[in-house]
Amino acid sequence: MSASVESQLSSFAVEVLEGLSAPQKKISPRFLYDDLGTALFEAITLLPEYGLTRADERLLRIHASDIVMQAGAVAIVAELGSGSGKKTRHVLEGFCRLHSLVSYRPIDVSQAALTACEKELETLCEIRAVCDDWLEGLRKVTRERGPGEPLLLMFLGSSIGNLDREEVPQFLRAVRANLKPGDWFLLGVDLVKDVGQMLAAYDDPTGVTAAFNLNLLGRLNREMDADFDLRTFAHEARWNAEERRIEMHLLSGRDQDVYLGALDKTVEFRAGETIWTESSHKFTLSELDDYARSSGFQALAAWTDQEWTFTEALWRAA
């Protein structure tokens, strides 16, 4: 592909082509979350097999006052990957009870999610949404903050587990670089648990997760004029014990060629070949403490749900 042609393509199209050209075909999980994908994920969080979101919400509800008392008077609550913001309500209500002038800055790639978030929380405080990737959105928020405005950044739902494990330290250092000493970071993390329990959460019997995963191919058809036949691909969830992660794949059921019209490119698939669409890494508590120290944070508190082993870790920027 010439430089002139590549420059005319969206970063989405270029990244998709690069991923589908690799020996292990792969597409970034952030592309799962178009408006339809976001709605399907919201449905996943309601499934009985997917206990992660409920554990996240329980911890925030039960320990909101603890979080508020630890962090003190913050002026800004920012959130990476806010989604609809329903879980965040507990923490915001706690801050608003003590400090009326709190600004909430949700950051998400989905405008539909941000619109739902604003509707959900508009009666609580000022909301200034940012439609962008995690780090670029955080940079925008921190550039716009005034002097003497302490900040609490939240990253909930174990979204950090979607990163490759070797990327986690670099990502956390990048987060720390955008914060000031004394700022706070609340990190929601899913812990290692029974393998059967974890697999069921990513391959529910009603097929909602499968629809969420297959929607990625639908998005390529809609936005890149591709001709994926979704009936010839199947959702597959795997546990990688060595890396301690659930992997989501889309499995080609036959040999086939797929045409990407927007790029005028054809991608070949063999029967049994997969597109790796998402990783969900699981962590240990000691691992989290190591991450905090190595990225410039001080780990001050952690609350763990006993029904579904999930932790909210509260760190302070050193």
PDB file of C-alpha atoms in Angstrom:
ATOM      1  CA  MET A   1       0.000   0.000   0.000  1.00  0.00           C
ATOM      2  CA  SER A   2       1.453   3.376  -0.991  1.00  0.00           C
ATOM      3  CA  ALA A   3       1.964   6.107   1.601  1.00  0.00           C
ATOM      4  CA  SER A   4      -0.482   8.376  -0.247  1.00  0.00           C
ATOM      5  CA  VAL A   5      -3.256   5.761  -0.221  1.00  0.00           C
ATOM      6  CA  GLU A   6      -2.591   4.823   3.418  1.00  0.00           C
ATOM      7  CA  SER A   7      -2.750   8.465   4.461  1.00  0.00           C
ATOM      8  CA  GLN A   8      -6.297   8.675   3.099  1.00  0.00           C
ATOM      9  CA  LEU A   9      -7.499   5.744   5.200  1.00  0.00           C
ATOM     10  CA  SER A  10      -8.774   6.024   8.708  1.00  0.00           C
ATOM     11  CA  SER A  11      -6.570   4.696  11.476  1.00  0.00           C
ATOM     12  CA  PHE A  12      -9.347   2.153  12.047  1.00  0.00           C
ATOM     13  CA  ALA A  13      -9.025   0.700   8.546  1.00  0.00           C
ATOM     14  CA  VAL A  14      -5.222   0.694   8.603  1.00  0.00           C
ATOM     15  CA  GLU A  15      -5.109  -1.051  11.980  1.00  0.00           C
ATOM     16  CA  VAL A  16      -7.693  -3.634  10.938  1.00  0.00           C
ATOM     17  CA  LEU A  17      -5.753  -4.506   7.785  1.00  0.00           C
ATOM     18  CA  GLU A  18      -2.505  -4.783   9.740  1.00  0.00           C
ATOM     19  CA  GLY A  19      -4.148  -7.089  12.279  1.00  0.00           C
ATOM     20  CA  LEU A  20      -5.765  -9.314   9.647  1.00  0.00           C
ATOM     21  CA  SER A  21      -2.423  -9.619   7.837  1.00  0.00           C
ATOM     22  CA  ALA A  22      -0.593 -11.013  10.880  1.00  0.00           C
ATOM     23  CA  PRO A  23       0.112 -14.765  11.291  1.00  0.00           C
ATOM     24  CA  GLN A  24      -2.367 -14.768  14.192  1.00  0.00           C
ATOM     25  CA  LYS A  25      -5.114 -12.531  12.906  1.00  0.00           C
ATOM     26  CA  LYS A  26      -6.045  -9.996  15.570  1.00  0.00           C
ATOM     27  CA  ILE A  27      -8.232  -6.901  15.934  1.00  0.00           C
ATOM     28  CA  SER A  28      -8.019  -4.505  18.877  1.00  0.00           C
ATOM     29  CA  PRO A  29     -10.797  -5.007  21.453  1.00  0.00           C
ATOM     30  CA  ARG A  30     -11.561  -1.286  21.457  1.00  0.00           C
ATOM     31  CA  PHE A  31     -13.168  -1.780  18.037  1.00  0.00           C
ATOM     32  CA  LEU A  32     -15.784  -4.037  19.637  1.00  0.00           C
ATOM     33  CA  TYR A  33     -17.412  -0.950  21.131  1.00  0.00           C
ATOM     34  CA  ASP A  34     -19.315   0.798  18.399  1.00  0.00           C
ATOM     35  CA  ASP A  35     -22.806   1.870  19.428  1.00  0.00           C
ATOM     36  CA  LEU A  36     -24.300  -1.599  18.861  1.00  0.00           C
ATOM     37  CA  GLY A  37     -21.347  -3.296  20.550  1.00  0.00           C
ATOM     38  CA  THR A  38     -21.690  -1.000  23.541  1.00  0.00           C
ATOM     39  CA  ALA A  39     -25.392  -1.870  23.856  1.00  0.00           C
ATOM     40  CA  LEU A  40     -24.610  -5.590  23.628  1.00  0.00           C
ATOM     41  CA  PHE A  41     -21.940  -5.272  26.303  1.00  0.00           C
ATOM     42  CA  GLU A  42     -24.428  -3.548  28.586  1.00  0.00           C
ATOM     43  CA  ALA A  43     -26.659  -6.609  28.096  1.00  0.00           C
ATOM     44  CA  ILE A  44     -23.745  -8.918  28.944  1.00  0.00           C
ATOM     45  CA  THR A  45     -23.327  -7.189  32.307  1.00  0.00           C
ATOM     46  CA  LEU A  46     -26.856  -8.285  33.243  1.00  0.00           C
ATOM     47  CA  LEU A  47     -26.254 -11.987  32.566  1.00  0.00           C
ATOM     48  CA  PRO A  48     -26.134 -14.317  35.595  1.00  0.00           C
ATOM     49  CA  GLU A  49     -22.864 -15.834  34.327  1.00  0.00           C
ATOM     50  CA  TYR A  50     -21.102 -12.453  34.195  1.00  0.00           C
ATOM     51  CA  GLY A  51     -20.541 -11.614  37.852  1.00  0.00           C
ATOM     52  CA  LEU A  52     -17.763  -9.117  37.245  1.00  0.00           C
ATOM     53  CA  THR A  53     -19.919  -6.032  36.775  1.00  0.00           C
ATOM     54  CA  ARG A  54     -22.124  -6.819  39.753  1.00  0.00           C
ATOM     55  CA  ALA A  55     -19.053  -7.318  41.962  1.00  0.00           C
ATOM     56  CA  ASP A  56     -17.645  -4.010  40.718  1.00  0.00           C
ATOM     57  CA  GLU A  57     -20.935  -2.256  41.506  1.00  0.00           C
ATOM     58  CA  ARG A  58     -21.267  -3.907  44.935  1.00  0.00           C
ATOM     59  CA  LEU A  59     -17.808  -2.780  46.006  1.00  0.00           C
ATOM     60  CA  LEU A  60     -18.421   0.777  44.836  1.00  0.00           C
ATOM     61  CA  ARG A  61     -21.781   0.901  46.601  1.00  0.00           C
ATOM     62  CA  ILE A  62     -20.520  -0.567  49.863  1.00  0.00           C
ATOM     63  CA  HIS A  63     -17.214   1.300  49.977  1.00  0.00           C
ATOM     64  CA  ALA A  64     -18.070   4.634  48.335  1.00  0.00           C
ATOM     65  CA  SER A  65     -17.779   6.438  51.669  1.00  0.00           C
ATOM     66  CA  ASP A  66     -14.393   4.800  52.330  1.00  0.00           C
ATOM     67  CA  ILE A  67     -13.146   5.930  48.921  1.00  0.00           C
ATOM     68  CA  VAL A  68     -14.404   9.472  49.488  1.00  0.00           C
ATOM     69  CA  MET A  69     -12.886   9.713  52.966  1.00  0.00           C
ATOM     70  CA  GLN A  70      -9.511   8.451  51.723  1.00  0.00           C
ATOM     71  CA  ALA A  71      -9.359  10.780  48.715  1.00  0.00           C
ATOM     72  CA  GLY A  72     -10.728  13.860  50.478  1.00  0.00           C
ATOM     73  CA  ALA A  73     -11.783  17.002  48.635  1.00  0.00           C
ATOM     74  CA  VAL A  74     -11.193  16.349  44.943  1.00  0.00           C
ATOM     75  CA  ALA A  75     -12.377  18.859  42.363  1.00  0.00           C
ATOM     76  CA  ILE A  76     -12.500  16.477  39.396  1.00  0.00           C
ATOM     77  CA  VAL A  77     -13.602  12.850  39.070  1.00  0.00           C
ATOM     78  CA  ALA A  78     -12.471  11.469  35.704  1.00  0.00           C
ATOM     79  CA  GLU A  79     -13.176   7.990  34.384  1.00  0.00           C
ATOM     80  CA  LEU A  80     -11.558   5.962  31.615  1.00  0.00           C
ATOM     81  CA  GLY A  81     -14.098   3.917  29.641  1.00  0.00           C
ATOM     82  CA  SER A  82     -17.053   5.262  31.581  1.00  0.00           C
ATOM     83  CA  GLY A  83     -19.777   3.469  29.623  1.00  0.00           C
ATOM     84  CA  SER A  84     -23.203   4.466  30.916  1.00  0.00           C
ATOM     85  CA  GLY A  85     -21.769   5.611  34.271  1.00  0.00           C
ATOM     86  CA  LYS A  86     -24.274   3.639  36.381  1.00  0.00           C
ATOM     87  CA  LYS A  87     -21.642   2.208  38.729  1.00  0.00           C
ATOM     88  CA  THR A  88     -19.985   5.587  39.093  1.00  0.00           C
ATOM     89  CA  ARG A  89     -23.100   7.087  40.687  1.00  0.00           C
ATOM     90  CA  HIS A  90     -22.196   5.670  44.113  1.00  0.00           C
ATOM     91  CA  VAL A  91     -18.828   7.417  44.214  1.00  0.00           C
ATOM     92  CA  LEU A  92     -20.121  10.680  42.768  1.00  0.00           C
ATOM     93  CA  GLU A  93     -22.952  10.799  45.279  1.00  0.00           C
ATOM     94  CA  GLY A  94     -20.413  10.343  48.062  1.00  0.00           C
ATOM     95  CA  PHE A  95     -18.279  13.224  46.848  1.00  0.00           C
ATOM     96  CA  CYS A  96     -21.282  15.460  46.230  1.00  0.00           C
ATOM     97  CA  ARG A  97     -22.480  14.957  49.798  1.00  0.00           C
ATOM     98  CA  LEU A  98     -19.184  16.295  51.122  1.00  0.00           C
ATOM     99  CA  HIS A  99     -18.053  18.611  48.329  1.00  0.00           C
ATOM    100  CA  SER A 100     -20.749  20.194  46.173  1.00  0.00           C
ATOM    101  CA  LEU A 101     -18.398  21.477  43.456  1.00  0.00           C
ATOM    102  CA  VAL A 102     -17.311  18.257  41.755  1.00  0.00           C
ATOM    103  CA  SER A 103     -16.827  18.029  37.990  1.00  0.00           C
ATOM    104  CA  TYR A 104     -17.218  14.621  36.363  1.00  0.00           C
ATOM    105  CA  ARG A 105     -15.209  13.930  33.183  1.00  0.00           C
ATOM    106  CA  PRO A 106     -16.284  10.617  31.604  1.00  0.00           C
ATOM    107  CA  ILE A 107     -13.972   9.406  28.812  1.00  0.00           C
ATOM    108  CA  ASP A 108     -15.237   6.858  26.289  1.00  0.00           C
ATOM    109  CA  VAL A 109     -14.885   6.042  22.589  1.00  0.00           C
ATOM    110  CA  SER A 110     -18.660   5.594  22.249  1.00  0.00           C
ATOM    111  CA  GLN A 111     -20.701   8.779  21.924  1.00  0.00           C
ATOM    112  CA  ALA A 112     -23.853   6.755  22.617  1.00  0.00           C
ATOM    113  CA  ALA A 113     -22.378   5.587  25.933  1.00  0.00           C
ATOM    114  CA  LEU A 114     -21.451   9.149  26.870  1.00  0.00           C
ATOM    115  CA  THR A 115     -24.947  10.383  26.032  1.00  0.00           C
ATOM    116  CA  ALA A 116     -26.402   7.666  28.282  1.00  0.00           C
ATOM    117  CA  CYS A 117     -23.880   8.594  30.960  1.00  0.00           C
ATOM    118  CA  GLU A 118     -24.879  12.256  30.887  1.00  0.00           C
ATOM    119  CA  LYS A 119     -28.550  11.297  31.141  1.00  0.00           C
ATOM    120  CA  GLU A 120     -27.833   8.938  34.046  1.00  0.00           C
ATOM    121  CA  LEU A 121     -25.827  11.419  36.132  1.00  0.00           C
ATOM    122  CA  GLU A 122     -26.821  14.911  34.999  1.00  0.00           C
ATOM    123  CA  THR A 123     -28.688  15.698  38.220  1.00  0.00           C
ATOM    124  CA  LEU A 124     -25.649  15.018  40.411  1.00  0.00           C
ATOM    125  CA  CYS A 125     -22.949  17.379  39.192  1.00  0.00           C
ATOM    126  CA  GLU A 126     -21.373  19.113  36.225  1.00  0.00           C
ATOM    127  CA  ILE A 127     -20.567  16.600  33.476  1.00  0.00           C
ATOM    128  CA  ARG A 128     -18.099  17.358  30.692  1.00  0.00           C
ATOM    129  CA  ALA A 129     -17.765  14.265  28.533  1.00  0.00           C
ATOM    130  CA  VAL A 130     -14.752  13.442  26.377  1.00  0.00           C
ATOM    131  CA  CYS A 131     -15.211  11.165  23.353  1.00  0.00           C
ATOM    132  CA  ASP A 132     -11.722   9.753  22.842  1.00  0.00           C
ATOM    133  CA  ASP A 133      -9.352   6.904  23.588  1.00  0.00           C
ATOM    134  CA  TRP A 134      -8.316   6.377  27.211  1.00  0.00           C
ATOM    135  CA  LEU A 135      -4.962   8.122  27.297  1.00  0.00           C
ATOM    136  CA  GLU A 136      -5.731  10.877  24.816  1.00  0.00           C
ATOM    137  CA  GLY A 137      -8.933  11.646  26.708  1.00  0.00           C
ATOM    138  CA  LEU A 138      -7.000  11.746  29.978  1.00  0.00           C
ATOM    139  CA  ARG A 139      -4.454  14.124  28.460  1.00  0.00           C
ATOM    140  CA  LYS A 140      -7.284  16.439  27.433  1.00  0.00           C
ATOM    141  CA  VAL A 141      -8.800  16.383  30.927  1.00  0.00           C
ATOM    142  CA  THR A 142      -5.503  17.094  32.654  1.00  0.00           C
ATOM    143  CA  ARG A 143      -4.624  19.881  30.198  1.00  0.00           C
ATOM    144  CA  GLU A 144      -7.908  21.597  31.016  1.00  0.00           C
ATOM    145  CA  ARG A 145      -7.740  21.249  34.801  1.00  0.00           C
ATOM    146  CA  GLY A 146      -7.111  24.413  36.764  1.00  0.00           C
ATOM    147  CA  PRO A 147      -4.367  24.964  39.329  1.00  0.00           C
ATOM    148  CA  GLY A 148      -5.029  23.447  42.729  1.00  0.00           C
ATOM    149  CA  GLU A 149      -7.723  21.072  41.448  1.00  0.00           C
ATOM    150  CA  PRO A 150      -7.035  17.583  42.861  1.00  0.00           C
ATOM    151  CA  LEU A 151      -8.274  14.726  40.705  1.00  0.00           C
ATOM    152  CA  LEU A 152      -9.546  11.187  41.220  1.00  0.00           C
ATOM    153  CA  LEU A 153      -9.184   9.007  38.123  1.00  0.00           C
ATOM    154  CA  MET A 154     -11.273   5.833  37.949  1.00  0.00           C
ATOM    155  CA  PHE A 155     -10.644   2.836  35.698  1.00  0.00           C
ATOM    156  CA  LEU A 156     -13.322   0.291  36.555  1.00  0.00           C
ATOM    157  CA  GLY A 157     -14.654  -3.030  35.289  1.00  0.00           C
ATOM    158  CA  SER A 158     -11.180  -4.592  34.964  1.00  0.00           C
ATOM    159  CA  SER A 159     -10.774  -2.908  31.583  1.00  0.00           C
ATOM    160  CA  ILE A 160      -7.045  -2.948  32.292  1.00  0.00           C
ATOM    161  CA  GLY A 161      -7.246  -6.699  31.718  1.00  0.00           C
ATOM    162  CA  ASN A 162      -7.926  -6.052  28.016  1.00  0.00           C
ATOM    163  CA  LEU A 163      -4.345  -4.881  27.595  1.00  0.00           C
ATOM    164  CA  ASP A 164      -1.585  -7.368  26.843  1.00  0.00           C
ATOM    165  CA  ARG A 165       0.083  -8.189  30.141  1.00  0.00           C
ATOM    166  CA  GLU A 166       3.404  -6.735  29.019  1.00  0.00           C
ATOM    167  CA  GLU A 167       1.597  -3.479  28.147  1.00  0.00           C
ATOM    168  CA  VAL A 168       0.160  -2.980  31.633  1.00  0.00           C
ATOM    169  CA  PRO A 169       3.278  -1.424  33.283  1.00  0.00           C
ATOM    170  CA  GLN A 170       3.758   0.983  30.367  1.00  0.00           C
ATOM    171  CA  PHE A 171       0.090   1.966  30.441  1.00  0.00           C
ATOM    172  CA  LEU A 172       0.161   2.599  34.191  1.00  0.00           C
ATOM    173  CA  ARG A 173       3.292   4.735  33.845  1.00  0.00           C
ATOM    174  CA  ALA A 174       1.529   6.740  31.116  1.00  0.00           C
ATOM    175  CA  VAL A 175      -1.455   7.248  33.443  1.00  0.00           C
ATOM    176  CA  ARG A 176       0.874   8.365  36.237  1.00  0.00           C
ATOM    177  CA  ALA A 177       2.624  10.812  33.874  1.00  0.00           C
ATOM    178  CA  ASN A 178      -0.690  12.609  33.381  1.00  0.00           C
ATOM    179  CA  LEU A 179      -1.390  12.950  37.103  1.00  0.00           C
ATOM    180  CA  LYS A 180       0.092  15.214  39.741  1.00  0.00           C
ATOM    181  CA  PRO A 181       1.543  14.031  43.051  1.00  0.00           C
ATOM    182  CA  GLY A 182      -1.336  13.539  45.454  1.00  0.00           C
ATOM    183  CA  ASP A 183      -3.887  12.688  42.748  1.00  0.00           C
ATOM    184  CA  TRP A 184      -5.823   9.444  43.197  1.00  0.00           C
ATOM    185  CA  PHE A 185      -6.347   6.400  40.991  1.00  0.00           C
ATOM    186  CA  LEU A 186      -9.155   3.885  41.638  1.00  0.00           C
ATOM    187  CA  LEU A 187      -8.540   0.685  39.689  1.00  0.00           C
ATOM    188  CA  GLY A 188     -11.106  -2.116  39.376  1.00  0.00           C
ATOM    189  CA  VAL A 189      -9.455  -5.492  38.723  1.00  0.00           C
ATOM    190  CA  ASP A 190     -10.775  -9.022  38.203  1.00  0.00           C
ATOM    191  CA  LEU A 191      -8.828 -11.687  40.095  1.00  0.00           C
ATOM    192  CA  VAL A 192      -7.920 -15.262  39.126  1.00  0.00           C
ATOM    193  CA  LYS A 193     -10.736 -17.691  40.028  1.00  0.00           C
ATOM    194  CA  ASP A 194     -12.234 -21.044  39.008  1.00  0.00           C
ATOM    195  CA  VAL A 195     -11.626 -21.660  35.294  1.00  0.00           C
ATOM    196  CA  GLY A 196     -15.157 -22.902  34.623  1.00  0.00           C
ATOM    197  CA  GLN A 197     -16.619 -19.824  36.269  1.00  0.00           C
ATOM    198  CA  MET A 198     -14.422 -17.541  34.162  1.00  0.00           C
ATOM    199  CA  LEU A 199     -15.172 -19.313  30.873  1.00  0.00           C
ATOM    200  CA  ALA A 200     -18.929 -19.211  31.461  1.00  0.00           C
ATOM    201  CA  ALA A 201     -18.713 -15.444  31.896  1.00  0.00           C
ATOM    202  CA  TYR A 202     -17.330 -15.106  28.359  1.00  0.00           C
ATOM    203  CA  ASP A 203     -19.434 -17.771  26.623  1.00  0.00           C
ATOM    204  CA  ASP A 204     -22.953 -17.487  28.013  1.00  0.00           C
ATOM    205  CA  PRO A 205     -25.581 -20.052  26.934  1.00  0.00           C
ATOM    206  CA  THR A 206     -27.961 -17.375  25.648  1.00  0.00           C
ATOM    207  CA  GLY A 207     -25.393 -16.221  23.082  1.00  0.00           C
ATOM    208  CA  VAL A 208     -25.202 -12.539  23.995  1.00  0.00           C
ATOM    209  CA  THR A 209     -21.398 -12.601  24.205  1.00  0.00           C
ATOM    210  CA  ALA A 210     -21.263 -14.386  20.864  1.00  0.00           C
ATOM    211  CA  ALA A 211     -23.414 -11.642  19.329  1.00  0.00           C
ATOM    212  CA  PHE A 212     -21.133  -9.010  20.887  1.00  0.00           C
ATOM    213  CA  ASN A 213     -18.064 -10.642  19.378  1.00  0.00           C
ATOM    214  CA  LEU A 214     -19.623 -11.277  15.955  1.00  0.00           C
ATOM    215  CA  ASN A 215     -20.815  -7.673  15.812  1.00  0.00           C
ATOM    216  CA  LEU A 216     -17.181  -6.755  15.170  1.00  0.00           C
ATOM    217  CA  LEU A 217     -17.437  -8.445  11.770  1.00  0.00           C
ATOM    218  CA  GLY A 218     -20.750  -6.684  11.219  1.00  0.00           C
ATOM    219  CA  ARG A 219     -19.029  -3.406  11.956  1.00  0.00           C
ATOM    220  CA  LEU A 220     -16.359  -4.183   9.341  1.00  0.00           C
ATOM    221  CA  ASN A 221     -19.120  -4.906   6.841  1.00  0.00           C
ATOM    222  CA  ARG A 222     -20.858  -1.625   7.655  1.00  0.00           C
ATOM    223  CA  GLU A 223     -17.859   0.684   7.903  1.00  0.00           C
ATOM    224  CA  MET A 224     -15.283  -0.915   5.598  1.00  0.00           C
ATOM    225  CA  ASP A 225     -17.607  -2.344   2.932  1.00  0.00           C
ATOM    226  CA  ALA A 226     -16.391  -5.847   3.820  1.00  0.00           C
ATOM    227  CA  ASP A 227     -18.287  -9.024   2.959  1.00  0.00           C
ATOM    228  CA  PHE A 228     -17.843 -11.193   6.055  1.00  0.00           C
ATOM    229  CA  ASP A 229     -20.489 -13.941   6.165  1.00  0.00           C
ATOM    230  CA  LEU A 230     -21.206 -13.985   9.893  1.00  0.00           C
ATOM    231  CA  ARG A 231     -22.846 -17.411   9.574  1.00  0.00           C
ATOM    232  CA  THR A 232     -19.446 -18.933   8.766  1.00  0.00           C
ATOM    233  CA  PHE A 233     -17.728 -17.607  11.912  1.00  0.00           C
ATOM    234  CA  ALA A 234     -18.237 -18.765  15.492  1.00  0.00           C
ATOM    235  CA  HIS A 235     -17.491 -17.185  18.858  1.00  0.00           C
ATOM    236  CA  GLU A 236     -14.914 -19.036  20.943  1.00  0.00           C
ATOM    237  CA  ALA A 237     -13.666 -18.372  24.499  1.00  0.00           C
ATOM    238  CA  ARG A 238     -10.405 -19.924  25.716  1.00  0.00           C
ATOM    239  CA  TRP A 239      -8.480 -19.948  29.002  1.00  0.00           C
ATOM    240  CA  ASN A 240      -4.730 -19.412  28.561  1.00  0.00           C
ATOM    241  CA  ALA A 241      -3.337 -20.734  31.846  1.00  0.00           C
ATOM    242  CA  GLU A 242       0.233 -19.603  31.205  1.00  0.00           C
ATOM    243  CA  GLU A 243      -0.795 -15.983  30.613  1.00  0.00           C
ATOM    244  CA  ARG A 244      -3.725 -16.099  33.066  1.00  0.00           C
ATOM    245  CA  ARG A 245      -6.213 -14.696  30.583  1.00  0.00           C
ATOM    246  CA  ILE A 246      -9.471 -15.431  28.830  1.00  0.00           C
ATOM    247  CA  GLU A 247      -9.149 -15.028  25.072  1.00  0.00           C
ATOM    248  CA  MET A 248     -12.075 -14.329  22.751  1.00  0.00           C
ATOM    249  CA  HIS A 249     -11.725 -15.493  19.155  1.00  0.00           C
ATOM    250  CA  LEU A 250     -13.822 -15.592  16.005  1.00  0.00           C
ATOM    251  CA  LEU A 251     -13.348 -18.992  14.374  1.00  0.00           C
ATOM    252  CA  SER A 252     -13.654 -19.442  10.609  1.00  0.00           C
ATOM    253  CA  GLY A 253     -15.754 -22.540   9.891  1.00  0.00           C
ATOM    254  CA  ARG A 254     -14.349 -23.036   6.384  1.00  0.00           C
ATOM    255  CA  ASP A 255     -11.728 -21.894   3.904  1.00  0.00           C
ATOM    256  CA  GLN A 256     -12.906 -18.532   2.615  1.00  0.00           C
ATOM    257  CA  ASP A 257     -11.824 -15.186   1.184  1.00  0.00           C
ATOM    258  CA  VAL A 258     -13.170 -11.942   2.620  1.00  0.00           C
ATOM    259  CA  TYR A 259     -13.090  -8.748   0.587  1.00  0.00           C
ATOM    260  CA  LEU A 260     -12.459  -5.412   2.342  1.00  0.00           C
ATOM    261  CA  GLY A 261     -14.057  -3.023  -0.124  1.00  0.00           C
ATOM    262  CA  ALA A 262     -12.812   0.200   1.478  1.00  0.00           C
ATOM    263  CA  LEU A 263      -9.235  -1.028   1.060  1.00  0.00           C
ATOM    264  CA  ASP A 264      -9.678  -3.075  -2.117  1.00  0.00           C
ATOM    265  CA  LYS A 265      -7.977  -5.950  -0.286  1.00  0.00           C
ATOM    266  CA  THR A 266      -8.831  -9.632   0.091  1.00  0.00           C
ATOM    267  CA  VAL A 267      -8.044 -11.555   3.268  1.00  0.00           C
ATOM    268  CA  GLU A 268      -7.758 -15.342   3.168  1.00  0.00           C
ATOM    269  CA  PHE A 269      -9.021 -17.568   5.976  1.00  0.00           C
ATOM    270  CA  ARG A 270      -8.380 -21.256   6.480  1.00  0.00           C
ATOM    271  CA  ALA A 271     -10.927 -23.505   8.177  1.00  0.00           C
ATOM    272  CA  GLY A 272     -10.187 -23.356  11.913  1.00  0.00           C
ATOM    273  CA  GLU A 273      -8.234 -20.084  11.698  1.00  0.00           C
ATOM    274  CA  THR A 274      -9.266 -17.383  14.150  1.00  0.00           C
ATOM    275  CA  ILE A 275      -9.347 -13.643  14.651  1.00  0.00           C
ATOM    276  CA  TRP A 276      -8.262 -12.899  18.221  1.00  0.00           C
ATOM    277  CA  THR A 277     -10.547 -10.079  19.351  1.00  0.00           C
ATOM    278  CA  GLU A 278     -10.100  -9.669  23.099  1.00  0.00           C
ATOM    279  CA  SER A 279      -7.970 -10.689  26.052  1.00  0.00           C
ATOM    280  CA  SER A 280      -9.209 -10.461  29.621  1.00  0.00           C
ATOM    281  CA  HIS A 281      -6.265 -10.901  31.959  1.00  0.00           C
ATOM    282  CA  LYS A 282      -6.819 -11.923  35.558  1.00  0.00           C
ATOM    283  CA  PHE A 283      -4.577 -10.725  38.371  1.00  0.00           C
ATOM    284  CA  THR A 284      -3.462 -11.393  41.936  1.00  0.00           C
ATOM    285  CA  LEU A 285      -3.407  -8.897  44.808  1.00  0.00           C
ATOM    286  CA  SER A 286       0.385  -9.081  45.174  1.00  0.00           C
ATOM    287  CA  GLU A 287       0.746  -8.416  41.460  1.00  0.00           C
ATOM    288  CA  LEU A 288      -1.310  -5.229  41.816  1.00  0.00           C
ATOM    289  CA  ASP A 289       0.946  -3.941  44.619  1.00  0.00           C
ATOM    290  CA  ASP A 290       3.981  -4.532  42.403  1.00  0.00           C
ATOM    291  CA  TYR A 291       2.350  -2.635  39.543  1.00  0.00           C
ATOM    292  CA  ALA A 292       1.611   0.309  41.844  1.00  0.00           C
ATOM    293  CA  ARG A 293       5.186   0.597  43.088  1.00  0.00           C
ATOM    294  CA  SER A 294       6.777   0.220  39.657  1.00  0.00           C
ATOM    295  CA  SER A 295       4.552   2.859  38.027  1.00  0.00           C
ATOM    296  CA  GLY A 296       4.896   5.631  40.613  1.00  0.00           C
ATOM    297  CA  PHE A 297       1.879   5.026  42.834  1.00  0.00           C
ATOM    298  CA  GLN A 298       1.425   4.214  46.487  1.00  0.00           C
ATOM    299  CA  ALA A 299      -1.133   1.452  47.117  1.00  0.00           C
ATOM    300  CA  LEU A 300      -3.219   2.626  50.069  1.00  0.00           C
ATOM    301  CA  ALA A 301      -6.361   0.475  50.136  1.00  0.00           C
ATOM    302  CA  ALA A 302      -8.042  -2.483  48.443  1.00  0.00           C
ATOM    303  CA  TRP A 303     -11.531  -3.915  48.813  1.00  0.00           C
ATOM    304  CA  THR A 304     -12.306  -7.416  47.514  1.00  0.00           C
ATOM    305  CA  ASP A 305     -15.717  -8.908  46.755  1.00  0.00           C
ATOM    306  CA  GLN A 306     -16.171 -12.398  48.202  1.00  0.00           C
ATOM    307  CA  GLU A 307     -18.977 -13.565  45.911  1.00  0.00           C
ATOM    308  CA  TRP A 308     -16.997 -12.881  42.723  1.00  0.00           C
ATOM    309  CA  THR A 309     -13.323 -12.285  43.490  1.00  0.00           C
ATOM    310  CA  PHE A 310     -12.879  -8.754  42.216  1.00  0.00           C
ATOM    311  CA  THR A 311     -10.931  -5.873  43.772  1.00  0.00           C
ATOM    312  CA  GLU A 312     -11.126  -2.093  43.858  1.00  0.00           C
ATOM    313  CA  ALA A 313      -7.609  -0.809  44.524  1.00  0.00           C
ATOM    314  CA  LEU A 314      -7.063   2.795  45.579  1.00  0.00           C
ATOM    315  CA  TRP A 315      -3.649   4.262  44.738  1.00  0.00           C
ATOM    316  CA  ARG A 316      -2.168   7.711  45.239  1.00  0.00           C
ATOM    317  CA  ALA A 317       0.290   9.311  42.826  1.00  0.00           C
ATOM    318  CA  ALA A 318       3.642   9.531  44.603  1.00  0.00           C
TER     319      ALA A 318
END
